[in-house]
XYZ file of C-alpha atoms in Angstrom:
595
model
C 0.000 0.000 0.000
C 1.586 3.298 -1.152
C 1.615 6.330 1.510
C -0.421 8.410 0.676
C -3.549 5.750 0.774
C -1.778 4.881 3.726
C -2.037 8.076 5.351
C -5.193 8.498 3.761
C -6.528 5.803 5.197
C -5.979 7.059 8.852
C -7.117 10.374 7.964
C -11.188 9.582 6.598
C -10.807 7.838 10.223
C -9.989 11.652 11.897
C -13.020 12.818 14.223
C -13.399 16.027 15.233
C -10.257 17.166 17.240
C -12.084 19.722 19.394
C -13.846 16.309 20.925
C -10.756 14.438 21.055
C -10.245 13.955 24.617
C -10.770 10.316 26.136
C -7.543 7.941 25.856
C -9.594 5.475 23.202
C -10.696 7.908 21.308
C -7.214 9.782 21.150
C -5.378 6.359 20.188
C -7.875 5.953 17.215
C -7.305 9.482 15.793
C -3.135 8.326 16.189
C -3.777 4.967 14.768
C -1.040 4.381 17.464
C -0.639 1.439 19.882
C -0.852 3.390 23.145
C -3.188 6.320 23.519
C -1.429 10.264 23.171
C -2.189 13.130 24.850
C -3.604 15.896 22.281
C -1.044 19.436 23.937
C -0.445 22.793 22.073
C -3.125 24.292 19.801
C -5.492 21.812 18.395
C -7.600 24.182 16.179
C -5.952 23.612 12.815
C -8.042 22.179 10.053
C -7.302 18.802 8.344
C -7.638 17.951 4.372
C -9.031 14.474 4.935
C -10.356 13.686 1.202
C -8.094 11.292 -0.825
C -10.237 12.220 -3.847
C -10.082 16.490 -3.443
C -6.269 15.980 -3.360
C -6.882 14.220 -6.615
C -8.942 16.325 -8.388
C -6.808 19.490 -6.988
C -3.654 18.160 -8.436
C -5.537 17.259 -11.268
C -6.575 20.737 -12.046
C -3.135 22.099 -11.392
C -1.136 19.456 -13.086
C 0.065 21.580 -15.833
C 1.060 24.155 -14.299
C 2.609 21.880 -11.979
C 4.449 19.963 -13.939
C 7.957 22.899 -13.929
C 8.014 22.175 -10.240
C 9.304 18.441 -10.724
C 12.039 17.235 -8.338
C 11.949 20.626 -6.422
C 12.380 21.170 -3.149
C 9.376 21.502 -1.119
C 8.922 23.650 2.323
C 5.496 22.380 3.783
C 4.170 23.577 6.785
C 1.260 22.565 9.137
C 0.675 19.139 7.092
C -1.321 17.877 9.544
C -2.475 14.163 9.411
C -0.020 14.210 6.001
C -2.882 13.521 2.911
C -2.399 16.426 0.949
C 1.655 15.696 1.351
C 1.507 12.907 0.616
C -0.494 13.427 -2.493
C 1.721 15.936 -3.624
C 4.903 14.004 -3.059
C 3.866 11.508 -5.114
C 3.069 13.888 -8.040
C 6.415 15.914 -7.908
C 8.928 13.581 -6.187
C 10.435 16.375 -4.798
C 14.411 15.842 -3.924
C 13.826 17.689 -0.526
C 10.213 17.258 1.188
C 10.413 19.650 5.003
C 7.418 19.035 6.947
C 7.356 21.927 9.307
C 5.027 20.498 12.177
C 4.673 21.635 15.597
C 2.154 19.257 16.680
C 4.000 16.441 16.924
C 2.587 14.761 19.494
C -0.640 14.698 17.411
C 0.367 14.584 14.309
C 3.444 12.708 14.137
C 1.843 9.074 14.142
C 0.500 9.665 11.063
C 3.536 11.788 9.721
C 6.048 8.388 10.632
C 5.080 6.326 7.772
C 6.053 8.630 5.269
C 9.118 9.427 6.863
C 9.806 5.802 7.225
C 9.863 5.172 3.369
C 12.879 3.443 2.077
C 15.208 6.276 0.883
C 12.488 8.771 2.144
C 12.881 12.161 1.152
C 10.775 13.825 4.264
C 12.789 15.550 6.891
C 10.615 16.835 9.946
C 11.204 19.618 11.618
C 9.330 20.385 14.487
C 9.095 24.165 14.832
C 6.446 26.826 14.281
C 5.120 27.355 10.828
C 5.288 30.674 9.274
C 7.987 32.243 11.582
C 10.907 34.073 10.757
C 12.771 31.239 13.276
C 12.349 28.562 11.778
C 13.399 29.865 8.257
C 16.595 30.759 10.252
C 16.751 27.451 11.535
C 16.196 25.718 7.981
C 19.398 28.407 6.806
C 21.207 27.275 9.643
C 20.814 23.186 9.373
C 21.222 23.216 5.465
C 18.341 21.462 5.171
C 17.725 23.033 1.646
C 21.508 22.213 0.329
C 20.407 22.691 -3.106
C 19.351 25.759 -2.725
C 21.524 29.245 -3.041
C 21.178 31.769 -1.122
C 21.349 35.043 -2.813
C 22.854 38.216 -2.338
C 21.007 41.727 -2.556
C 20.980 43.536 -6.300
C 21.055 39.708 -7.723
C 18.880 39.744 -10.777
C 18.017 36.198 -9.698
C 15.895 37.521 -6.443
C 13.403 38.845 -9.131
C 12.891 35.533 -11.001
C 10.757 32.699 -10.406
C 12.054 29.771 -8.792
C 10.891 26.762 -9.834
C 13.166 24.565 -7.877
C 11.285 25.456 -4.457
C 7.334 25.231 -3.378
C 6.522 26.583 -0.661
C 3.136 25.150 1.327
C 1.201 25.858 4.192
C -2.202 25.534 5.839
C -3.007 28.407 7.703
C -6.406 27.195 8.223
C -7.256 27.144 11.957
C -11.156 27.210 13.762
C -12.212 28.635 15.392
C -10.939 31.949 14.398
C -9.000 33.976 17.054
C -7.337 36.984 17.163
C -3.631 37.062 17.503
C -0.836 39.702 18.301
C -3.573 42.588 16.693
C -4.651 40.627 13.771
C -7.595 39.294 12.854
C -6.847 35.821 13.005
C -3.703 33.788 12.930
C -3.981 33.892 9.272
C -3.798 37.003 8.642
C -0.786 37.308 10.664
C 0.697 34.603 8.784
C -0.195 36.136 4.942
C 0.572 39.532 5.784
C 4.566 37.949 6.876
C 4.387 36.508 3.338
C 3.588 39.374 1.535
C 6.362 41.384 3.360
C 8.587 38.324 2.914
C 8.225 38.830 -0.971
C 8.972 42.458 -0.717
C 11.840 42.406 1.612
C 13.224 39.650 -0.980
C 14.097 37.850 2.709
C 13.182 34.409 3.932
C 12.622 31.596 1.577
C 12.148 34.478 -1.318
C 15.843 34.567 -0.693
C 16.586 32.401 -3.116
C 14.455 33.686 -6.140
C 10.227 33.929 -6.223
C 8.964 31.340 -4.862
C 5.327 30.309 -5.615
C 3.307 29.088 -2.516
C 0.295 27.275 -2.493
C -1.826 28.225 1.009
C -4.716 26.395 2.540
C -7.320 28.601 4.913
C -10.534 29.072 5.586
C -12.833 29.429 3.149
C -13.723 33.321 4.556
C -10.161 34.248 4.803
C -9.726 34.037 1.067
C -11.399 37.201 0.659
C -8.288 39.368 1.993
C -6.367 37.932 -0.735
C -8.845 37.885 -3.360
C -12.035 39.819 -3.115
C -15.043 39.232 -5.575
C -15.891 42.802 -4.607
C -14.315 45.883 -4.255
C -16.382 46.424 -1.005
C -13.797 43.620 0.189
C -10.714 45.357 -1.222
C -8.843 45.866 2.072
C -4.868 46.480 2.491
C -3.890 42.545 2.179
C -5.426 42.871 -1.338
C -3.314 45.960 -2.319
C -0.510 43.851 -0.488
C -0.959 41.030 -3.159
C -1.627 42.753 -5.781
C 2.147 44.726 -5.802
C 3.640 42.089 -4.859
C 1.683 38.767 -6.956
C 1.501 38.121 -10.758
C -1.072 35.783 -10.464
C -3.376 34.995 -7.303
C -5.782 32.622 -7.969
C -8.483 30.247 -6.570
C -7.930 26.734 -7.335
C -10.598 24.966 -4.796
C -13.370 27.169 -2.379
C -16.931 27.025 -0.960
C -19.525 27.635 -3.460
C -21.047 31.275 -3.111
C -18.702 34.406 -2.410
C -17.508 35.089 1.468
C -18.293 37.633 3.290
C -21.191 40.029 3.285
C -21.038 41.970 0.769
C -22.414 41.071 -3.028
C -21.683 42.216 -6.296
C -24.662 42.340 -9.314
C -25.989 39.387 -10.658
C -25.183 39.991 -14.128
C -21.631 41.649 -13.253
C -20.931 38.337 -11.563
C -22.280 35.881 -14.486
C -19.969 38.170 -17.066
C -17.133 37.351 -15.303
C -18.207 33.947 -14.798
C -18.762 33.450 -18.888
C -15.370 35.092 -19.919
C -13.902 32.508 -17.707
C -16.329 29.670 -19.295
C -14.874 30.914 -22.898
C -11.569 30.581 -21.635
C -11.546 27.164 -20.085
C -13.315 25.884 -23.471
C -11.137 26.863 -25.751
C -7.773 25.419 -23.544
C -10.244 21.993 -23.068
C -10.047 22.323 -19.185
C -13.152 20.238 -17.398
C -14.911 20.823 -14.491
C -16.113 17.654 -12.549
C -19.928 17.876 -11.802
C -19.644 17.322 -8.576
C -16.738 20.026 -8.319
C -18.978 23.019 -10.749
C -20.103 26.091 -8.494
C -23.632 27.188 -8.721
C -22.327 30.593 -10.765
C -20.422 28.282 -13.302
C -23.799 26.637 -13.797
C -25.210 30.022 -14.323
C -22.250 31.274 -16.631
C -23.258 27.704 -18.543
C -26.569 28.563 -18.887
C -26.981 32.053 -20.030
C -24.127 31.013 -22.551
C -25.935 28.911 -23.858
C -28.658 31.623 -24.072
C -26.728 34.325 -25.906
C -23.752 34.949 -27.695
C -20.620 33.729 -26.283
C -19.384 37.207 -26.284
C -20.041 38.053 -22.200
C -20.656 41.345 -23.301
C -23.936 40.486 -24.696
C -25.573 39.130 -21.873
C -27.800 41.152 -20.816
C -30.939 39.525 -21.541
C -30.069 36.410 -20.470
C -28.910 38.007 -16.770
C -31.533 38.276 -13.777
C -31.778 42.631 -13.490
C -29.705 43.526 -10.112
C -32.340 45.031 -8.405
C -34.047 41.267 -8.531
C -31.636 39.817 -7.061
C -31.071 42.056 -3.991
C -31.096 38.471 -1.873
C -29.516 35.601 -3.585
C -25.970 34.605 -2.160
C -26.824 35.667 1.332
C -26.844 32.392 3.610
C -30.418 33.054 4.506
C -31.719 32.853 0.936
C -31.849 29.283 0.258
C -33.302 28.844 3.346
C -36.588 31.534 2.347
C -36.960 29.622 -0.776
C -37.301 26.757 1.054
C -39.413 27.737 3.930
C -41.707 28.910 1.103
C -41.711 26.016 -0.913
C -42.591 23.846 2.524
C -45.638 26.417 3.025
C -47.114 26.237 -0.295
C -46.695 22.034 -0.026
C -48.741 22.026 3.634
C -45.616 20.841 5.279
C -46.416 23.276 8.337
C -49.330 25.846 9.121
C -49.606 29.565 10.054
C -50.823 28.684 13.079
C -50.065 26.668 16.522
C -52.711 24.070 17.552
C -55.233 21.535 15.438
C -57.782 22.689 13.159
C -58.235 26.357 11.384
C -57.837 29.313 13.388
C -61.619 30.987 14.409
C -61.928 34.246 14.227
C -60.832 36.711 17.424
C -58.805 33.492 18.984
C -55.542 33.815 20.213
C -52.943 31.586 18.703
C -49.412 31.699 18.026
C -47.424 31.373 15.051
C -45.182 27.958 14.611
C -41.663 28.436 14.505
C -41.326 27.759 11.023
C -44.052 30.119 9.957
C -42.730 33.033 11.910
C -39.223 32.449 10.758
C -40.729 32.624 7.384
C -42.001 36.616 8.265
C -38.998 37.864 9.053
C -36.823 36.658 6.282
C -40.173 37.775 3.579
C -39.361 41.356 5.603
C -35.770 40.794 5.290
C -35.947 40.551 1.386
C -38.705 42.985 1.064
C -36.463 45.805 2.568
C -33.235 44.516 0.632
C -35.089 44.579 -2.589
C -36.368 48.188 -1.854
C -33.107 49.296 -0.762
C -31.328 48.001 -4.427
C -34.507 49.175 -6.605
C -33.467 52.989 -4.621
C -29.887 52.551 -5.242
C -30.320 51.256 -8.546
C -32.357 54.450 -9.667
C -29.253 56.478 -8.228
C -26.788 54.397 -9.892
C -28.603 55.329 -13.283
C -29.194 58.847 -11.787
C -25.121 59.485 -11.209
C -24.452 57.729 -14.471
C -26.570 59.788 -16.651
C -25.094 62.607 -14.837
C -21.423 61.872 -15.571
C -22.585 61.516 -19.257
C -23.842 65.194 -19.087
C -20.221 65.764 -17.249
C -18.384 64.860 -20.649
C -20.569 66.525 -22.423
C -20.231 69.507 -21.246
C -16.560 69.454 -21.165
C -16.486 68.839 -25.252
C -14.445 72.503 -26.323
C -15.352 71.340 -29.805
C -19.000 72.040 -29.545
C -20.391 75.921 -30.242
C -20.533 77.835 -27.169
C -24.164 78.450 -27.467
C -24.406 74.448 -27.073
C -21.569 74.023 -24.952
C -23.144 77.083 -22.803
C -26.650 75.193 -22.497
C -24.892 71.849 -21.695
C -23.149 73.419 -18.430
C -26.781 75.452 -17.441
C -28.466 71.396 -17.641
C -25.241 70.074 -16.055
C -25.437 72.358 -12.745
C -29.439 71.555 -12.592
C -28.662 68.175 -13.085
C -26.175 68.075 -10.677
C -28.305 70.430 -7.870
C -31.506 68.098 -7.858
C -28.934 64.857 -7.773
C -27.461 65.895 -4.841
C -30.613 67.220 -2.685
C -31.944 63.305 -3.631
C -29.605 62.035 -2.468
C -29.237 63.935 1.053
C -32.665 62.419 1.418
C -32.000 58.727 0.841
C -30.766 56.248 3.801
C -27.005 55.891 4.230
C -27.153 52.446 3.722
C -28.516 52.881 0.360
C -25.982 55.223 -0.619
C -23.567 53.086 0.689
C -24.902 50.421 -1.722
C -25.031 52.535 -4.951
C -21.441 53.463 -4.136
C -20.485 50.116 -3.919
C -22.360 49.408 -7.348
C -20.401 51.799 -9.413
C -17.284 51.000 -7.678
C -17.927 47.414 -8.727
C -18.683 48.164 -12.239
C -16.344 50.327 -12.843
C -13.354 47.993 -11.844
C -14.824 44.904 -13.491
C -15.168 47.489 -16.811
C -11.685 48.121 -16.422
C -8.671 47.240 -18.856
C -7.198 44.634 -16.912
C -10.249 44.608 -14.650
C -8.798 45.807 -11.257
C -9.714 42.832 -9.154
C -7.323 39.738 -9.982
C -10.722 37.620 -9.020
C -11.875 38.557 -12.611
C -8.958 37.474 -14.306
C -8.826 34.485 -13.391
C -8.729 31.289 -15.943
C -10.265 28.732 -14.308
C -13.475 28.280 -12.379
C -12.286 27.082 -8.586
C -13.207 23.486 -7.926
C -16.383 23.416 -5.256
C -15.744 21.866 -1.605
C -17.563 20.050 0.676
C -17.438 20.128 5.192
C -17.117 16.867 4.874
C -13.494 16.987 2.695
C -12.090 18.496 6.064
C -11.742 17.799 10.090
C -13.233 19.204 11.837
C -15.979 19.750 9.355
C -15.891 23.293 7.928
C -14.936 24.326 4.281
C -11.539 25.725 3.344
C -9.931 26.999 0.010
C -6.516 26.688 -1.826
C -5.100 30.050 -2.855
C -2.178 29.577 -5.307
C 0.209 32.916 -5.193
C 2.861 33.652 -7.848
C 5.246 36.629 -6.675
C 6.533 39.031 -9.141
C 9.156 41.539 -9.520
C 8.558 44.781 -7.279
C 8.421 47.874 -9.195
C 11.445 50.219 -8.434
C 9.445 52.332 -6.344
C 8.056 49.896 -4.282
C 10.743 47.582 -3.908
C 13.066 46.060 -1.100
C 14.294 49.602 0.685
C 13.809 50.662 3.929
C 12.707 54.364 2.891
C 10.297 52.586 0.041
C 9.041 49.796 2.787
C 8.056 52.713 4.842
C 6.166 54.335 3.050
C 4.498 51.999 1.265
C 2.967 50.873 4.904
C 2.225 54.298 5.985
C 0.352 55.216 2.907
C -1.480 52.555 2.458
C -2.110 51.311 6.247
C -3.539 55.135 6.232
C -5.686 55.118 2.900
C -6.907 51.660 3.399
C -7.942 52.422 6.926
C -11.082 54.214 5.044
C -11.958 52.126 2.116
C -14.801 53.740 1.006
C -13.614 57.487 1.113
C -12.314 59.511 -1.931
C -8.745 59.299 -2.611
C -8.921 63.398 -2.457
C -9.648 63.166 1.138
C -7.619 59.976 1.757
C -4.552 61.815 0.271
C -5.545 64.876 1.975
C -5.151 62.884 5.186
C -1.748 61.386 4.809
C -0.048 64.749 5.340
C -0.864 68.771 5.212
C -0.556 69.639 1.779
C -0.437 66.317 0.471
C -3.506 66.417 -1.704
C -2.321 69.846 -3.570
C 1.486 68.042 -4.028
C 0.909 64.475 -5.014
C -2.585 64.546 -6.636
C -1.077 66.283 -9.840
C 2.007 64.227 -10.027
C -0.180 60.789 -10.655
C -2.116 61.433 -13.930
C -3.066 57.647 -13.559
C -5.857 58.790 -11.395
C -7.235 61.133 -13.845
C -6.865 58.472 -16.553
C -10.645 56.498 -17.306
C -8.288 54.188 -19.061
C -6.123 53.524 -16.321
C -9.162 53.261 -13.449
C -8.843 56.462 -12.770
C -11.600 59.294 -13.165
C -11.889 62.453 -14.726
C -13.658 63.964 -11.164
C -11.170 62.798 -9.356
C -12.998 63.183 -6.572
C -15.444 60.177 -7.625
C -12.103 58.219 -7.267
C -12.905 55.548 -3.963
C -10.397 54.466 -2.282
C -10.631 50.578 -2.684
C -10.072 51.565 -6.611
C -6.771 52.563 -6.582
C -4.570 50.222 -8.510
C -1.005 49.545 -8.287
C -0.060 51.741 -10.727
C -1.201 54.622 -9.333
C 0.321 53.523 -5.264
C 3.373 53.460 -7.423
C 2.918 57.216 -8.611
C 1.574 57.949 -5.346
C 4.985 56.714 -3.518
C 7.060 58.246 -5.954
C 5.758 61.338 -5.720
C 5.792 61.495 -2.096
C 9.496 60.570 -1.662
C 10.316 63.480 -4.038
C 7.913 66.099 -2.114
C 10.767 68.505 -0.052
C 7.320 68.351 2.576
C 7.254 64.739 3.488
C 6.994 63.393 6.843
C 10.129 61.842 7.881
C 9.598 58.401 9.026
C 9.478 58.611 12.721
C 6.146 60.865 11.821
C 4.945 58.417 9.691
C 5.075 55.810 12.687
C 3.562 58.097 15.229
C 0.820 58.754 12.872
C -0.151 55.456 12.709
C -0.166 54.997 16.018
C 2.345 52.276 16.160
C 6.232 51.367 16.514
C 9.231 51.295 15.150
C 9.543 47.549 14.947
C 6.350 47.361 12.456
C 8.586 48.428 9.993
C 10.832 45.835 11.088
C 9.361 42.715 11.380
C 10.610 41.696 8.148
C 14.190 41.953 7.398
């Protein structure tokens, strides 16, 4: 029996850890002949489904298939499945399990490095920790590997020869050392990691593949730019390619683009996958490939023309929240006679008092709940097609090549225009304006040329995931992250590192407000001095906007943090960088931590 069944084996037998207390139950979960005592943290997640390994490394087999005979830097492999899996597909000449569990895990870890002329080494340290990449240096466990000096072209290549592979999935989620969660801590390390050109990025790119939890995906790759936080801005400078391979069906996280923005996307990527002959299992398609599938098959190919084959936003205002399917069912099991209004036998008589049954009045309040999302989009819909018609007017009006009479008449409808816009919209609910906000911010980056969020230019469809494909039973994703070179201005430097954090720890601590103001609030004066040294952000070609006061936040793109940086270090006014620290309310060593 190879290994990897072997090891796969023990793990379909892995209960739920968090229950893994009495000596029996402990000595099962080991497949060990006397029982172990489960120390340390016992909250990461384990990939427990010989046939998702398959179908993962069947999906990423070509792409795959320049890492053969590499060395491979794997940490948190748990139980050993997806290691094993892997192993067998590369035969790597160096395979490091980094495992600090080892009481727990390494019973199931033993047989693979008991092979005859194994290639596993263990090494039981922390994970993701500047340590044990020291101690890996130190021990020559990588003697293949060379270390590479700073200014070496090489440190901006790829390096094939090296994977590096982690799961950073852990659940409960808990905070950690001011982060969200433990992966977030972990992923924003990383990210510096590729930037300072330090740790295992010492020796060239290195791609990483990175299990977490299915709702931590969305730091790294947001289907929305309501999502677009400072890891995403992170990745973005510092990743070619970032891109889904497995995940939940359904977007994390609350918020939601359009229907039909999100089946565009979806058919480009259809269009793509069928012309390079990739498959999707059935059992692995996502409900929005299904959708992509069908209104192709309604319409031209051409995403473009979908229109009329798309659901209108505003009647979709619920679908993809996690109460949705259960409305539509509740209703269906109402209309069938499965439960009635009413407590107690028989029909209610008039001017009796009964209650309602659970199911019935848990029915009510999600019918209220979609009634007042559905009103809310329908309101910010109208101002969506309000503001748009409006900009229209806005480039009309600023056409020199018309006759001033016209040109004269354009500006007098322009400023009316513009007047009864803005006293509508001091009368709508913030939440609505929040929404329509977050619909033109969403169209206008998926419109863009690349679209701004790496989520729509992606080539494949992820592979769907089940609870059951994990222990304990929750759903996790595999995020596949290519590093590429750092643009000059944002690239290894101290001076450059700092101010990359400062300005966009301070912009992205406001997603949602104009870049004006965010600019405005990096520095006095800043707005006047770096605002008209970034024509990106002026550019409709280059996501920027003409009013560049329309210009969010969470739409900035690379190009222009670039300008933005640049210009900054070359304002006489800048804040030296002991400002910068104090402004952000934290210490020197955050602009340490990575080396």
């Amino acid at each position: 029996m190879s290994a990897a069944s072997s090891v796969g084996r023990l793990a379909t037998k892995l209960p739920n850890k968090r229950s893994a207390s009495s000596p029996a139950l402990v000595a099962r979960l080991a497949a060990a002949k006397k029982p172990l005592t489960l120390r340390g943290n016992r909250s990461t997640v384990d990939i427990i489904s010989p046939k998702l390994c398959d179908d993962v490394i069947d999906r990423m087999a070509p792409s795959l298939a320049r890492h053969a005979g590499c060395d491979i830097v794997d940490v948190n492999p748990g139980v050993g499945l997806w290691s094993a899996k892997l192993h067998q597909h590369l035969k790597p000449r160096t395979h490091i399990l980094v495992e600090p569990e080892q009481q727990l895990y390494l019973p199931f870890l033993q047989s693979l490095l008991d092979q005859p002329g194994s290639r596993y080494r263990n090494l039981p340290l922390p994970g993701v920790d500047r340590a044990t990449f020291d101690c890996i240096l130190a021990d020559g466990l990588l003697p293949e590997q060379e270390l590479l000096r700073a200014g070496d072209p090489r440190l901006s290549r790829p390096n094939d020869s090296l994977l590096f592979v982690a799961n950073l999935a852990y659940y409960p989620v808990k905070r950690t050392q001011g982060f969200p969660s433990v992966p977030h801590l972990m992923i924003h390390r990383l990210l510096s990691a590729i930037r300072a050109q330090s740790w295992f990025h010492a020796y060239g790119q290195v791609r990483m593949l990175l299990w977490m939890t299915d709702g931590e995906k969305r730091m790294l790759l947001p289907r929305t730019v309501g999502d677009r936080r400072k890891y995403t801005m992170e990745a973005e400078i510092s990743c070619d390619k970032v891109f889904e391979v497995v995940g939940a069906d359904g977007g994390p996280g609350q918020n939601r683009r359009e229907k039909e923005v999100e089946v565009q996307s979806a058919v480009r990527v259809l269009n793509s996958m069928r012309e390079r002959g990739v498959v999707v299992p059935p059992s692995r398609k996502s409900q929005m490939l299904r959708d992509a599938e069908e209104a192709a098959s309604k319409s031209a190919s051409d995403a473009n023309s979908l229109s009329a084959a798309v659901p209108k936003p505003r009647t979709q205002a619920s679908e993809g929240r996690s109460w949705h399917a259960e409305l539509e069912g509740l209703q269906r099991r109402f209309r069938e006679g499965e439960f009635s209004r009413y407590q107690g036998p028989g029909k209610k008589k008039r001017g009796e008092a009964r209650d309602l049954t659970a199911e019935y009045a848990r029915l009510e309040v999600l019918q209220h709940l979609n009634k007042s999302q559905t009103s809310r989009a329908g309101k910010a819909e109208r101002l969506v097609e309000r503001s748009d018609a409006l900009r229209a007017l806005e480039e009309e009006a600023l056409d020199d090549s018309l006759p001033p009479a016209d040109l004269e008449d354009k500006r007098k409808k322009l400023a009316s225009a513009s007047s009864a816009l803005a006293g509508e919209v001091r009368g709508l609910p913030k939440q609505v304006r929040d929404l329509a906000a977050l619909i033109q911010d969403d169209r206008r980056a998926f419109q863009s040329q690349p679209p701004l969020l790496m989520w729509d230019r992606r080539t494949d469809e992820p592979l769907t995931v089940g609870e059951a494909e994990f222990a304990p039973r929750t759903e996790l994703a595999l995020v596949d992250i290519h590093p590429k070179a750092l643009a000059p201005a944002l690239g290894a430097s101290s001076e450059s590192a700092s101010v990359y954090d400062y300005m966009v720890g301070s912009l992205f601590a406001q997603p949602k407000q104009s870049v004006v103001k965010g600019i405005a609030n990096l520095a006095p004066g800043a707005a006047e001095a770096l605002i008209p040294q970034v024509p990106a952000l002026g550019d409709p070609k280059r996501g920027g906007s003409r009013k560049v006061e329309d210009l969010t936040v969470r739409l900035l793109t690379p190009e222009m943090l670039e300008g933005l940086v640049q210009a900054w270090q070359a304002w006489p006014f800048r804040l030296s960088k002991v400002e910068m620290i104090t402004r952000m309310g934290s210490d020197i060593a955050r602009f340490k931590e990575i080396d």
